[in-house]
Coordinates of C-alpha atoms in Angstrom, one line a residue:
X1 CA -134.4 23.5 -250.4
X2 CA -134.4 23.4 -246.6
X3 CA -137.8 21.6 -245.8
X4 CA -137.0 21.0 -241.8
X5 CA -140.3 20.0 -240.9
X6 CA -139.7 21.9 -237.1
X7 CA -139.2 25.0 -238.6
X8 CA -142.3 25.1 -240.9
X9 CA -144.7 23.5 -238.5
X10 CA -143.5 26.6 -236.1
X11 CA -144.4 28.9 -239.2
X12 CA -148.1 27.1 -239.3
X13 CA -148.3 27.3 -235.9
X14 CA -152.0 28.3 -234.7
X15 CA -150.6 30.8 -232.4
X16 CA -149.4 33.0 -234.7
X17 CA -153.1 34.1 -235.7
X18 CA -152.8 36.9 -232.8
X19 CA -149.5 38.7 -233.9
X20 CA -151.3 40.2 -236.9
X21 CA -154.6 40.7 -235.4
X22 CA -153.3 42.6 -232.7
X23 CA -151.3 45.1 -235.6
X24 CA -154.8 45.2 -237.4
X25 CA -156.8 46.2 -234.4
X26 CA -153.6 47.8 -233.1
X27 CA -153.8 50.1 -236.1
X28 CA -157.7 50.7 -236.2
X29 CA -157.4 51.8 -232.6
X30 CA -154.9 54.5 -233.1
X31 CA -156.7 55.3 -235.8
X32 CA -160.0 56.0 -233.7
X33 CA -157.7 57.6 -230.7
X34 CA -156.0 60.3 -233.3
X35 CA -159.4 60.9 -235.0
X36 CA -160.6 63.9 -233.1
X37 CA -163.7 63.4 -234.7
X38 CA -164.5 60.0 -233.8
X39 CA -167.6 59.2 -232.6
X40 CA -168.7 55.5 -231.9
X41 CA -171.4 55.7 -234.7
X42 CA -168.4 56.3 -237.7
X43 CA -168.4 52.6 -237.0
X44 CA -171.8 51.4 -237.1
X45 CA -172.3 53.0 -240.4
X46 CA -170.7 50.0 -241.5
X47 CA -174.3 48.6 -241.1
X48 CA -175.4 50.4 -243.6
X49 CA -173.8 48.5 -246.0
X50 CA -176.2 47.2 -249.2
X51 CA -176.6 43.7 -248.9
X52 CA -176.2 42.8 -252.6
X53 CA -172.6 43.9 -253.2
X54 CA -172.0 42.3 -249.0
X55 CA -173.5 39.3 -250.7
X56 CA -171.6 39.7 -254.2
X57 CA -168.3 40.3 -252.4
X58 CA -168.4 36.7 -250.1
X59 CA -169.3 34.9 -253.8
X60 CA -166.6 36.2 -255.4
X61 CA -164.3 35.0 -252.1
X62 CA -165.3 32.0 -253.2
X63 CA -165.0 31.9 -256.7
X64 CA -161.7 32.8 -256.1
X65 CA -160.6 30.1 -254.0
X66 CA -162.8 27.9 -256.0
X67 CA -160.7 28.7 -259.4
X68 CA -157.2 28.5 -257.0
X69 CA -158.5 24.6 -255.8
X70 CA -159.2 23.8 -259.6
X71 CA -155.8 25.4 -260.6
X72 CA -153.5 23.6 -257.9
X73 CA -155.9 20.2 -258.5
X74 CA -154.9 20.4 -262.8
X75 CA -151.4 21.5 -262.1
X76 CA -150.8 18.3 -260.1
X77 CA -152.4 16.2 -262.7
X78 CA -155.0 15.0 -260.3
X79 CA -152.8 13.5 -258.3
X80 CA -154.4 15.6 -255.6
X81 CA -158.0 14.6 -254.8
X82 CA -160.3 17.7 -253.8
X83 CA -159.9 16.9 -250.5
X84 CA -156.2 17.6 -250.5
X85 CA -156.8 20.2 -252.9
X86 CA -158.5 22.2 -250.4
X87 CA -156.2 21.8 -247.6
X88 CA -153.7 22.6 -249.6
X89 CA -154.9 26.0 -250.8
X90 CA -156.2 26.9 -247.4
X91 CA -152.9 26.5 -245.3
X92 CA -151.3 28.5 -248.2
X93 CA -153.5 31.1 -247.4
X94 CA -152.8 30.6 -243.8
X95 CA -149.1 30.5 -244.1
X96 CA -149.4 33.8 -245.9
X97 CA -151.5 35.6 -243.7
X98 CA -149.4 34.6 -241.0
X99 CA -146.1 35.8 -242.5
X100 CA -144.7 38.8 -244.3
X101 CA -144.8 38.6 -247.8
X102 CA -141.1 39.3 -248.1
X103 CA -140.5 36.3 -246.1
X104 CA -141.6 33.9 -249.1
X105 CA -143.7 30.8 -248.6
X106 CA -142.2 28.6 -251.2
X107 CA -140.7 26.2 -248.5
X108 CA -144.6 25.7 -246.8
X109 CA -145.8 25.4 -250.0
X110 CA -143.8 22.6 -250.8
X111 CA -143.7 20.7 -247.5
X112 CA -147.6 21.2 -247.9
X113 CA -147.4 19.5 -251.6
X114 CA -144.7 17.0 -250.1
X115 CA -147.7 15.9 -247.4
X116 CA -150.3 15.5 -249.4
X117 CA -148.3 12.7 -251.6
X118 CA -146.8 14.9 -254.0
X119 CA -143.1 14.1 -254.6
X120 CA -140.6 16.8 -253.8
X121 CA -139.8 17.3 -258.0
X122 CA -143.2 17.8 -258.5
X123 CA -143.8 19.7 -256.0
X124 CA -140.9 21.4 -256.6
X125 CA -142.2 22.3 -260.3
X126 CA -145.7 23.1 -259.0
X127 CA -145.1 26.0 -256.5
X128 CA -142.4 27.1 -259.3
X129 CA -145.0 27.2 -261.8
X130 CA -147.9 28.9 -259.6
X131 CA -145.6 31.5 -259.0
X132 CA -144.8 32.5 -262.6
X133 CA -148.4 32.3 -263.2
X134 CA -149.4 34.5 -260.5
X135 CA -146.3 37.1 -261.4
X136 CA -146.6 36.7 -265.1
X137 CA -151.0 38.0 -264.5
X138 CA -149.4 41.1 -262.2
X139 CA -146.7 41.5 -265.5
X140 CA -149.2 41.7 -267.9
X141 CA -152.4 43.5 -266.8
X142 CA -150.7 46.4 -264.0
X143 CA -149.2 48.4 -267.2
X144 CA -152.8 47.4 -268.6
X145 CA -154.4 49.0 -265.9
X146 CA -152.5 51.7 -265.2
X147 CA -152.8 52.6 -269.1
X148 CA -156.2 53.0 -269.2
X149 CA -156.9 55.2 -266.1
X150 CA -153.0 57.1 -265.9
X151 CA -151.6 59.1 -262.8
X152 CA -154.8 59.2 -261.1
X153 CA -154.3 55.7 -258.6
X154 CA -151.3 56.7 -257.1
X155 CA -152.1 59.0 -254.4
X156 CA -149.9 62.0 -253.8
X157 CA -146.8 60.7 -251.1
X158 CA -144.5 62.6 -253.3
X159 CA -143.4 60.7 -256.1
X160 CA -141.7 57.6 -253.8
X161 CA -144.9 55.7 -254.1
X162 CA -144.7 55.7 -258.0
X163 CA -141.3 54.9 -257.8
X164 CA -142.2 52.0 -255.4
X165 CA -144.2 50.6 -257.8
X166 CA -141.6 50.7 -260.6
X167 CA -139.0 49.4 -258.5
X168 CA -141.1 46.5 -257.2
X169 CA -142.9 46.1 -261.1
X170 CA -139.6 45.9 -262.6
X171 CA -138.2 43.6 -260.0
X172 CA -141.0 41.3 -260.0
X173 CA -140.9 41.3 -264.1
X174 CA -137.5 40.6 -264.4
X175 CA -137.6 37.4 -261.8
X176 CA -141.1 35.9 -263.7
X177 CA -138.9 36.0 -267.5
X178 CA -135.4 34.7 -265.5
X179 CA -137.6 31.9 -264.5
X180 CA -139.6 31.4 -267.4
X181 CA -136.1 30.9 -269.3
X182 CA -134.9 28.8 -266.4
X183 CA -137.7 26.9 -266.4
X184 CA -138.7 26.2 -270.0
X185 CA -135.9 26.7 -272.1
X186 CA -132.2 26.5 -270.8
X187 CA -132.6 25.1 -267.0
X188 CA -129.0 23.6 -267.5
X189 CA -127.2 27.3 -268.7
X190 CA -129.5 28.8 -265.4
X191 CA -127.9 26.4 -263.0
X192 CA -124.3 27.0 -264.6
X193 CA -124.6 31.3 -264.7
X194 CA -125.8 30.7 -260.8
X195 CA -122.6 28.5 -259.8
X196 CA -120.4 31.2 -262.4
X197 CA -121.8 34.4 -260.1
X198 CA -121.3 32.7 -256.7
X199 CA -118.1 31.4 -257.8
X200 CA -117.3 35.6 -256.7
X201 CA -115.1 35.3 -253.5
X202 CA -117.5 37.5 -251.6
X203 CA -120.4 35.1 -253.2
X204 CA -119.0 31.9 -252.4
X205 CA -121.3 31.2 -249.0
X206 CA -124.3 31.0 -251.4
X207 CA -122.6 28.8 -254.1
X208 CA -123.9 25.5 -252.4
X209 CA -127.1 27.1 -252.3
X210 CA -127.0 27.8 -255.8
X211 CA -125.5 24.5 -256.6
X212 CA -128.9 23.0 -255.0
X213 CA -131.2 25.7 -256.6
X214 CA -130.3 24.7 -259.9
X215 CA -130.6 21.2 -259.4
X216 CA -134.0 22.2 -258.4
X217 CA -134.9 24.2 -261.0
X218 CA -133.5 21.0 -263.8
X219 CA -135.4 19.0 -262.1
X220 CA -138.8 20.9 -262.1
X221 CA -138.1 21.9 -265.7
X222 CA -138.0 18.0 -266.8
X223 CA -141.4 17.4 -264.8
X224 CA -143.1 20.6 -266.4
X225 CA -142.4 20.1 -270.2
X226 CA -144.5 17.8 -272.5
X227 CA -148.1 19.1 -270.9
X228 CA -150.2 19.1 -273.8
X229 CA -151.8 23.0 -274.5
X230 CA -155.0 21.6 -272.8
X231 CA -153.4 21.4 -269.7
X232 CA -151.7 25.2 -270.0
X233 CA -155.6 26.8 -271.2
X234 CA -157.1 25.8 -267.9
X235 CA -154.1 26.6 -265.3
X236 CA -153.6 29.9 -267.2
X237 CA -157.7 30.5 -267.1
X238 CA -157.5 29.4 -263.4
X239 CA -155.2 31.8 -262.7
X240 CA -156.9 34.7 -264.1
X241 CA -160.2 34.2 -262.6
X242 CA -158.8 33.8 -259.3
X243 CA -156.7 37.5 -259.9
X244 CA -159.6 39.1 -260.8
X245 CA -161.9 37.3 -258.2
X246 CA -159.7 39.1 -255.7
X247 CA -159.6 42.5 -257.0
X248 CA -163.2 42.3 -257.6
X249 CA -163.7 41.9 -253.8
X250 CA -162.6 45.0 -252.9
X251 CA -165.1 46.6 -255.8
X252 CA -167.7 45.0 -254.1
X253 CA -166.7 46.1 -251.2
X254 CA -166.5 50.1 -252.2
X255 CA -169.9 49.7 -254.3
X256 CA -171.4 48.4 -250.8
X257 CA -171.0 52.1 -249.4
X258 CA -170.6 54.0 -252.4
X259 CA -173.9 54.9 -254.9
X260 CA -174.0 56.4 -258.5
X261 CA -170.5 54.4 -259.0
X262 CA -169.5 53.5 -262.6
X263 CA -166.9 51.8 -265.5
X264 CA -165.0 54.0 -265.0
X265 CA -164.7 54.2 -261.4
X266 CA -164.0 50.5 -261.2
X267 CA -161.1 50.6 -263.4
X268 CA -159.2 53.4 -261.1
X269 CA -160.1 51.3 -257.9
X270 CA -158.4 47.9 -259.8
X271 CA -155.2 50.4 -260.5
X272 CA -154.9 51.1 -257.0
X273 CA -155.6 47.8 -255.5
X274 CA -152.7 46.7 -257.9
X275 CA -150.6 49.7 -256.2
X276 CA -151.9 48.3 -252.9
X277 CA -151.0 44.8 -254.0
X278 CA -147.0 45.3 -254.7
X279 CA -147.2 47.5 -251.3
X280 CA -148.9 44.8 -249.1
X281 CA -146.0 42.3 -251.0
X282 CA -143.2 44.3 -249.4
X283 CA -145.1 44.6 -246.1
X284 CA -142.7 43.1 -243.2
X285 CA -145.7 42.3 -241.3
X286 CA -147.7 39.5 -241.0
X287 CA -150.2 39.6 -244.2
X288 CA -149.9 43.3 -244.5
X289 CA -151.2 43.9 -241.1
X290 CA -151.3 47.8 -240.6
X291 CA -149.7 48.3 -243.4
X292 CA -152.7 46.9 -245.4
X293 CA -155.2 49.2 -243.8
X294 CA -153.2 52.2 -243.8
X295 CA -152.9 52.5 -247.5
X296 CA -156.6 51.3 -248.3
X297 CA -157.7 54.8 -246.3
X298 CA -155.4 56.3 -248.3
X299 CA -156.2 55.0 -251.5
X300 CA -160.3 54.3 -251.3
X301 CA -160.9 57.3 -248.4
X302 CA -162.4 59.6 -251.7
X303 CA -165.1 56.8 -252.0
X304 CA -166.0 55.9 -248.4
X305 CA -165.6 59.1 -246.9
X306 CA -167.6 58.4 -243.5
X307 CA -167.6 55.0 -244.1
X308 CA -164.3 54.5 -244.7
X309 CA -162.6 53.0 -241.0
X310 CA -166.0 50.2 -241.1
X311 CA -165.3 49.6 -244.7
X312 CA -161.7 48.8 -244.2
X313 CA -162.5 46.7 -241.3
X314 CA -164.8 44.8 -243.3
X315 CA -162.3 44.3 -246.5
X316 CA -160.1 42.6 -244.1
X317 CA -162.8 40.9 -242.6
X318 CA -163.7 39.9 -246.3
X319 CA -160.1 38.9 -247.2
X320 CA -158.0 38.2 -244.7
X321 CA -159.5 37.4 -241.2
X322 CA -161.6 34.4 -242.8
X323 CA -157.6 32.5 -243.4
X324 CA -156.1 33.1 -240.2
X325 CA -159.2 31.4 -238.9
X326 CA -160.0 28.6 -241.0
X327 CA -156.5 27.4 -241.0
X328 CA -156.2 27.6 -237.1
X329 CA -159.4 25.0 -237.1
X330 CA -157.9 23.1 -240.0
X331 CA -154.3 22.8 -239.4
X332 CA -154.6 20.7 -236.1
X333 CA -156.8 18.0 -238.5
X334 CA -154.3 18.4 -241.4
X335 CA -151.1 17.3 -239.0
X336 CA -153.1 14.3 -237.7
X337 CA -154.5 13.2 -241.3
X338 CA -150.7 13.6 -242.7
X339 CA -148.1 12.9 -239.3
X340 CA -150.6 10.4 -237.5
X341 CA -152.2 8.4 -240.3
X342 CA -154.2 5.1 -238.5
X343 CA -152.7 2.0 -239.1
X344 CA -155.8 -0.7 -240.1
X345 CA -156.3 -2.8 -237.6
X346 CA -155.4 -6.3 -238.1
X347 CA -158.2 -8.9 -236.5
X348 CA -157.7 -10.3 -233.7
X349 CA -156.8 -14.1 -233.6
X350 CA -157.0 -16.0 -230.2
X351 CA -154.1 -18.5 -230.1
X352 CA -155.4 -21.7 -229.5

């Protein structure tokens, strides 16, 4: 894995904060201009808001990143204190709200891991692991969801959003059990199939890369096996607390302009933040900028009616905005604490 610390320091630069706010407002404000409608009080209705779900929706923020710190604090063993726990966690977040989620953060992750103290197999076999956790919760509860309330999330773009989310479902399924057997069972058969495939003449650029992937994937499969079932309960409860934490926000977030709203209800707005999930994953903007708030007007526009351009400012106000900020103020202090640690001071002794 290329870890060149240049080019991931440029990906966690502060800077990059402004690219996606500009698409966000960028998008609001075209929204406004080609709203003949518009008048400036469609936004201050977002005033109006009851306070107990505003409140219940910024508890639930934390909750999630509460069970995320717990989760990457008992994957590592407690090798990372809860200091480094929460650095850790927020300049994920920040390296994922400043880059498209096709772009992939595994290489931050690990150089972030790598930082903190956490050797490169480890770390190696931690961001592996979070991301079969996370893609093994999407596996599992999407068809769940989408069983219980049918056709009705996906709005009507003609079929090619359904298929969007089959493609991407089936994709995303098919990587989480390749890993899974990579991973768990036959790491050394994964690494020989990958050097087989690029051994292809018009493969053969990748087969070095492929040579190193598998060593990578060995060596995070030897790390990962003998955790007692202890230690698989509370990642695994972790992880679902923190997936529902964050579709719960957006609930909140409805119920805060939206009366009379019940079970029922709550269960078609988790199958379309799932749909809004896999869409915002294949964004090739910065955190789903634009792309983000285009579909939840599309998708939640039947709830919010007048409400809805303040409610979707204030979703990604809830979920998004609060990570491009906190890791600007925090990343400056995290590259001191980790590049520019203080040498103790040795006394000083007058020669005589």
């Amino acid at each position: 894995m290329n870890l060149d610390t240049k080019k991931i320091l440029k990906t966690l630069n502060p800077n990059k904060i402004w690219l996606p706010v500009a698409i966000s407002m960028g998008f609001v404000a075209w929204m406004i201009i080609s709203d003949d409608d518009f008048t400036p009080q469609k936004l201050n209705l977002v005033f109006q808001a009851r306070i107990f779900p505003v409140i219940l929706a910024f508890l639930v923020l934390l909750i999630k990143e509460l069970a995320y710190i717990y989760r990457i604090r008992t994957l590592t063993d407690k090798d990372l204190t809860w200091t480094s726990s929460v650095y850790v966690i927020l300049l994920w977040e920040f390296a994922s709200a400043v880059t498209p989620s096709v772009v992939g953060g595994t290489a931050v992750a690990v150089f972030i891991l790598l930082k903190e103290g956490i050797n490169l197999g480890k770390s190696l076999a931690y961001v592996m692991l979070t991301a079969i956790l996370d893609n093994m919760f999407f596996v599992v509860f999407a068809p769940l969801a989408l069983l219980l309330i049918g056709d009705s999330s996906f709005p009507d773009f003609g079929g090619t959003l359904r298929g969007l989310f089959i493609s991407s479902y089936s994709l995303i399924t098919i990587y989480t059990f390749i890993m899974i057997f990579a991973l768990f069972f036959r790491p050394r058969l994964f690494k020989w199939i990958l050097i087989k495939i690029t051994s292809i003449k018009f493969l053969r650029r990748w087969r070095y890369a492929a040579y190193q992937h598998g060593n990578e994937v060995m060596w995070a499969s030897s790390l990962i096996k003998g955790k007692q079932k202890r230690y698989w309960f509370k990642i695994i409860a972790a992880t679902i607390v923190a997936w529902v934490a964050r579709y719960a926000i957006l609930n909140c977030i409805v119920a805060a302009f939206t009366d009379g709203l019940v079970i029922a209800d709550h269960l078609l707005m988790l199958g379309k933040h799932l749909i809004l999930w896999v869409v915002m994953l294949i964004s090739p903007t910065p955190g789903g900028s634009g792309v983000a708030e285009n579909f939840f007007i599309q998708f939640f526009n039947t709830y919010l009616n007048e409400f809805t351009l303040g409610a979707t400012l204030f979703w990604r106000l809830v979920t998004y905005y609060p990570y491009l900020i906190i890791g600007a103020l925090i990343l400056p202090r995290w590259i001191r604490k980790v590049f520019f640690k203080e040498e103790k001071k040795k006394p000083y002794v007058q020669e005589s």
